Amino acid sequence: MADYQVIAAHACIDAGADLILGHHAHVPKAIEVYKGKAIFYSLSNFCMTKPFPSPRWSEAPWAHGALRNYTEQDADYPLLPYGRDAKRSLLAKAVFGNDGVSSVSYLPMLIDRQYRPEVLRAGD
């Protein structure tokens, strides 16, 4: 996680934000409580990809030069180009009341081999 993310999230809370929900990192990141407010630095991908109708579209992005230095590809997830942790995700839940956010929780999730998000159960 980059230093600027913490600085920016804290500045948003200091400016009045009640909750921060980060995304786009393709992998889950830290969760922090700052001044009593929850910060999810990255929820990851709720739904990432699927097999494509055209064989050319279903080629891995690095076949075209993208992510050329990436080496941690998971063989069980050939269309998930962001490494093993990209199959992990979080589903955040916030309850809002008259005074703002009254509670925050989350459910851990896993993108299955058909690229569908599944809530993990105890013991998973």
PDB file of C-alpha atoms in Angstrom:
ATOM      1  CA  MET A   1       0.000   0.000   0.000  1.00  0.00           C
ATOM      2  CA  ALA A   2       1.362   3.413  -0.908  1.00  0.00           C
ATOM      3  CA  ASP A   3       1.974   6.042   1.783  1.00  0.00           C
ATOM      4  CA  TYR A   4      -0.241   8.543  -0.043  1.00  0.00           C
ATOM      5  CA  GLN A   5      -3.268   6.258   0.414  1.00  0.00           C
ATOM      6  CA  VAL A   6      -3.076   6.557   4.198  1.00  0.00           C
ATOM      7  CA  ILE A   7      -2.487  10.310   3.994  1.00  0.00           C
ATOM      8  CA  ALA A   8      -5.413  10.781   1.590  1.00  0.00           C
ATOM      9  CA  ALA A   9      -7.786   8.551   3.581  1.00  0.00           C
ATOM     10  CA  HIS A  10      -6.962  10.316   6.852  1.00  0.00           C
ATOM     11  CA  ALA A  11      -7.457  13.695   5.165  1.00  0.00           C
ATOM     12  CA  CYS A  12     -10.896  12.579   3.935  1.00  0.00           C
ATOM     13  CA  ILE A  13     -11.910  11.478   7.438  1.00  0.00           C
ATOM     14  CA  ASP A  14     -10.517  14.732   8.881  1.00  0.00           C
ATOM     15  CA  ALA A  15     -12.636  16.619   6.317  1.00  0.00           C
ATOM     16  CA  GLY A  16     -15.831  14.859   7.422  1.00  0.00           C
ATOM     17  CA  ALA A  17     -16.071  11.508   5.609  1.00  0.00           C
ATOM     18  CA  ASP A  18     -17.800   8.804   7.658  1.00  0.00           C
ATOM     19  CA  LEU A  19     -16.486   5.823   5.679  1.00  0.00           C
ATOM     20  CA  ILE A  20     -13.849   5.145   3.007  1.00  0.00           C
ATOM     21  CA  LEU A  21     -14.355   2.287   0.517  1.00  0.00           C
ATOM     22  CA  GLY A  22     -11.277   1.904  -1.674  1.00  0.00           C
ATOM     23  CA  HIS A  23     -11.094  -0.257  -4.771  1.00  0.00           C
ATOM     24  CA  HIS A  24      -9.184  -0.805  -8.022  1.00  0.00           C
ATOM     25  CA  ALA A  25      -6.081  -2.439  -6.513  1.00  0.00           C
ATOM     26  CA  HIS A  26      -7.302  -5.889  -7.726  1.00  0.00           C
ATOM     27  CA  VAL A  27      -6.296  -7.354  -4.338  1.00  0.00           C
ATOM     28  CA  PRO A  28      -7.626  -6.747  -0.827  1.00  0.00           C
ATOM     29  CA  LYS A  29      -5.664  -4.200   1.192  1.00  0.00           C
ATOM     30  CA  ALA A  30      -5.604  -3.114   4.825  1.00  0.00           C
ATOM     31  CA  ILE A  31      -8.636  -2.132   6.875  1.00  0.00           C
ATOM     32  CA  GLU A  32      -8.130   0.629   9.429  1.00  0.00           C
ATOM     33  CA  VAL A  33     -10.256   2.436  11.991  1.00  0.00           C
ATOM     34  CA  TYR A  34      -9.137   6.073  12.178  1.00  0.00           C
ATOM     35  CA  LYS A  35     -10.864   8.434  14.604  1.00  0.00           C
ATOM     36  CA  GLY A  36     -13.669   5.890  14.927  1.00  0.00           C
ATOM     37  CA  LYS A  37     -14.256   5.721  11.140  1.00  0.00           C
ATOM     38  CA  ALA A  38     -13.613   2.646   8.980  1.00  0.00           C
ATOM     39  CA  ILE A  39     -11.219   2.792   6.051  1.00  0.00           C
ATOM     40  CA  PHE A  40     -11.167  -0.101   3.571  1.00  0.00           C
ATOM     41  CA  TYR A  41      -8.103   0.638   1.461  1.00  0.00           C
ATOM     42  CA  SER A  42      -9.146  -1.872  -1.205  1.00  0.00           C
ATOM     43  CA  LEU A  43     -12.092  -4.252  -1.395  1.00  0.00           C
ATOM     44  CA  SER A  44     -10.438  -5.903  -4.425  1.00  0.00           C
ATOM     45  CA  ASN A  45     -12.622  -7.142  -7.279  1.00  0.00           C
ATOM     46  CA  PHE A  46     -16.157  -8.239  -6.635  1.00  0.00           C
ATOM     47  CA  CYS A  47     -16.287  -9.648 -10.133  1.00  0.00           C
ATOM     48  CA  MET A  48     -13.269  -9.548 -12.383  1.00  0.00           C
ATOM     49  CA  THR A  49     -13.491 -11.426 -15.648  1.00  0.00           C
ATOM     50  CA  LYS A  50     -14.979 -14.350 -17.522  1.00  0.00           C
ATOM     51  CA  PRO A  51     -14.227 -16.382 -20.617  1.00  0.00           C
ATOM     52  CA  PHE A  52     -14.711 -14.237 -23.684  1.00  0.00           C
ATOM     53  CA  PRO A  53     -16.600 -15.118 -26.875  1.00  0.00           C
ATOM     54  CA  SER A  54     -13.585 -14.514 -29.107  1.00  0.00           C
ATOM     55  CA  PRO A  55     -10.448 -16.656 -28.663  1.00  0.00           C
ATOM     56  CA  ARG A  56      -8.319 -13.524 -29.199  1.00  0.00           C
ATOM     57  CA  TRP A  57     -10.129 -11.699 -26.370  1.00  0.00           C
ATOM     58  CA  SER A  58      -9.601 -14.609 -23.989  1.00  0.00           C
ATOM     59  CA  GLU A  59      -5.811 -14.497 -24.362  1.00  0.00           C
ATOM     60  CA  ALA A  60      -4.078 -13.390 -21.214  1.00  0.00           C
ATOM     61  CA  PRO A  61      -3.301  -9.631 -21.117  1.00  0.00           C
ATOM     62  CA  TRP A  62       0.434 -10.314 -20.855  1.00  0.00           C
ATOM     63  CA  ALA A  63       0.274 -12.056 -24.241  1.00  0.00           C
ATOM     64  CA  HIS A  64      -0.116  -8.560 -25.676  1.00  0.00           C
ATOM     65  CA  GLY A  65       2.607  -6.983 -23.537  1.00  0.00           C
ATOM     66  CA  ALA A  66       0.499  -5.954 -20.527  1.00  0.00           C
ATOM     67  CA  LEU A  67       1.866  -6.939 -17.130  1.00  0.00           C
ATOM     68  CA  ARG A  68       4.903  -8.388 -18.866  1.00  0.00           C
ATOM     69  CA  ASN A  69       6.908  -8.629 -15.637  1.00  0.00           C
ATOM     70  CA  TYR A  70       4.154 -10.334 -13.678  1.00  0.00           C
ATOM     71  CA  THR A  71       5.140 -13.882 -12.693  1.00  0.00           C
ATOM     72  CA  GLU A  72       2.708 -15.055  -9.996  1.00  0.00           C
ATOM     73  CA  GLN A  73      -0.057 -16.248 -12.305  1.00  0.00           C
ATOM     74  CA  ASP A  74      -2.384 -18.849 -10.764  1.00  0.00           C
ATOM     75  CA  ALA A  75      -2.820 -21.764 -13.175  1.00  0.00           C
ATOM     76  CA  ASP A  76      -6.347 -22.383 -11.840  1.00  0.00           C
ATOM     77  CA  TYR A  77      -7.362 -18.833 -12.851  1.00  0.00           C
ATOM     78  CA  PRO A  78      -5.952 -18.264 -16.360  1.00  0.00           C
ATOM     79  CA  LEU A  79      -8.117 -15.177 -17.008  1.00  0.00           C
ATOM     80  CA  LEU A  80      -7.294 -13.496 -13.700  1.00  0.00           C
ATOM     81  CA  PRO A  81      -4.061 -11.658 -14.519  1.00  0.00           C
ATOM     82  CA  TYR A  82      -3.284 -10.036 -11.169  1.00  0.00           C
ATOM     83  CA  GLY A  83      -1.807 -12.949  -9.220  1.00  0.00           C
ATOM     84  CA  ARG A  84      -3.072 -15.327  -6.579  1.00  0.00           C
ATOM     85  CA  ASP A  85      -4.460 -12.677  -4.236  1.00  0.00           C
ATOM     86  CA  ALA A  86      -6.739 -11.289  -6.970  1.00  0.00           C
ATOM     87  CA  LYS A  87      -9.182 -14.123  -6.317  1.00  0.00           C
ATOM     88  CA  ARG A  88      -9.744 -12.753  -2.801  1.00  0.00           C
ATOM     89  CA  SER A  89     -12.259  -9.994  -2.161  1.00  0.00           C
ATOM     90  CA  LEU A  90     -14.285  -8.284   0.557  1.00  0.00           C
ATOM     91  CA  LEU A  91     -17.952  -7.386   0.713  1.00  0.00           C
ATOM     92  CA  ALA A  92     -18.346  -4.358   2.984  1.00  0.00           C
ATOM     93  CA  LYS A  93     -21.545  -3.635   4.879  1.00  0.00           C
ATOM     94  CA  ALA A  94     -22.317  -0.260   6.446  1.00  0.00           C
ATOM     95  CA  VAL A  95     -25.471   0.601   8.355  1.00  0.00           C
ATOM     96  CA  PHE A  96     -26.407   4.280   8.191  1.00  0.00           C
ATOM     97  CA  GLY A  97     -28.544   6.051  10.763  1.00  0.00           C
ATOM     98  CA  ASN A  98     -29.550   9.667  11.356  1.00  0.00           C
ATOM     99  CA  ASP A  99     -26.090  10.434  12.725  1.00  0.00           C
ATOM    100  CA  GLY A 100     -24.095   8.768   9.943  1.00  0.00           C
ATOM    101  CA  VAL A 101     -22.568   5.305   9.947  1.00  0.00           C
ATOM    102  CA  SER A 102     -23.739   3.279  12.938  1.00  0.00           C
ATOM    103  CA  SER A 103     -21.897   0.017  12.194  1.00  0.00           C
ATOM    104  CA  VAL A 104     -19.468  -1.450   9.685  1.00  0.00           C
ATOM    105  CA  SER A 105     -18.645  -5.085   8.947  1.00  0.00           C
ATOM    106  CA  TYR A 106     -17.416  -7.171   6.048  1.00  0.00           C
ATOM    107  CA  LEU A 107     -17.604 -10.659   4.600  1.00  0.00           C
ATOM    108  CA  PRO A 108     -14.521 -12.291   3.086  1.00  0.00           C
ATOM    109  CA  MET A 109     -15.095 -13.559  -0.428  1.00  0.00           C
ATOM    110  CA  LEU A 110     -13.369 -15.686  -3.025  1.00  0.00           C
ATOM    111  CA  ILE A 111     -13.748 -15.533  -6.797  1.00  0.00           C
ATOM    112  CA  ASP A 112     -14.448 -19.152  -7.793  1.00  0.00           C
ATOM    113  CA  ARG A 113     -13.022 -20.905 -10.853  1.00  0.00           C
ATOM    114  CA  GLN A 114     -15.994 -19.769 -12.923  1.00  0.00           C
ATOM    115  CA  TYR A 115     -15.100 -16.178 -11.898  1.00  0.00           C
ATOM    116  CA  ARG A 116     -18.122 -15.783  -9.618  1.00  0.00           C
ATOM    117  CA  PRO A 117     -17.818 -14.185  -6.166  1.00  0.00           C
ATOM    118  CA  GLU A 118     -18.629 -16.481  -3.229  1.00  0.00           C
ATOM    119  CA  VAL A 119     -18.901 -15.552   0.440  1.00  0.00           C
ATOM    120  CA  LEU A 120     -16.457 -17.657   2.460  1.00  0.00           C
ATOM    121  CA  ARG A 121     -17.767 -19.700   5.366  1.00  0.00           C
ATOM    122  CA  ALA A 122     -16.031 -20.518   8.644  1.00  0.00           C
ATOM    123  CA  GLY A 123     -13.235 -22.970   7.927  1.00  0.00           C
ATOM    124  CA  ASP A 124     -12.763 -21.940   4.271  1.00  0.00           C
TER     125      ASP A 124
END
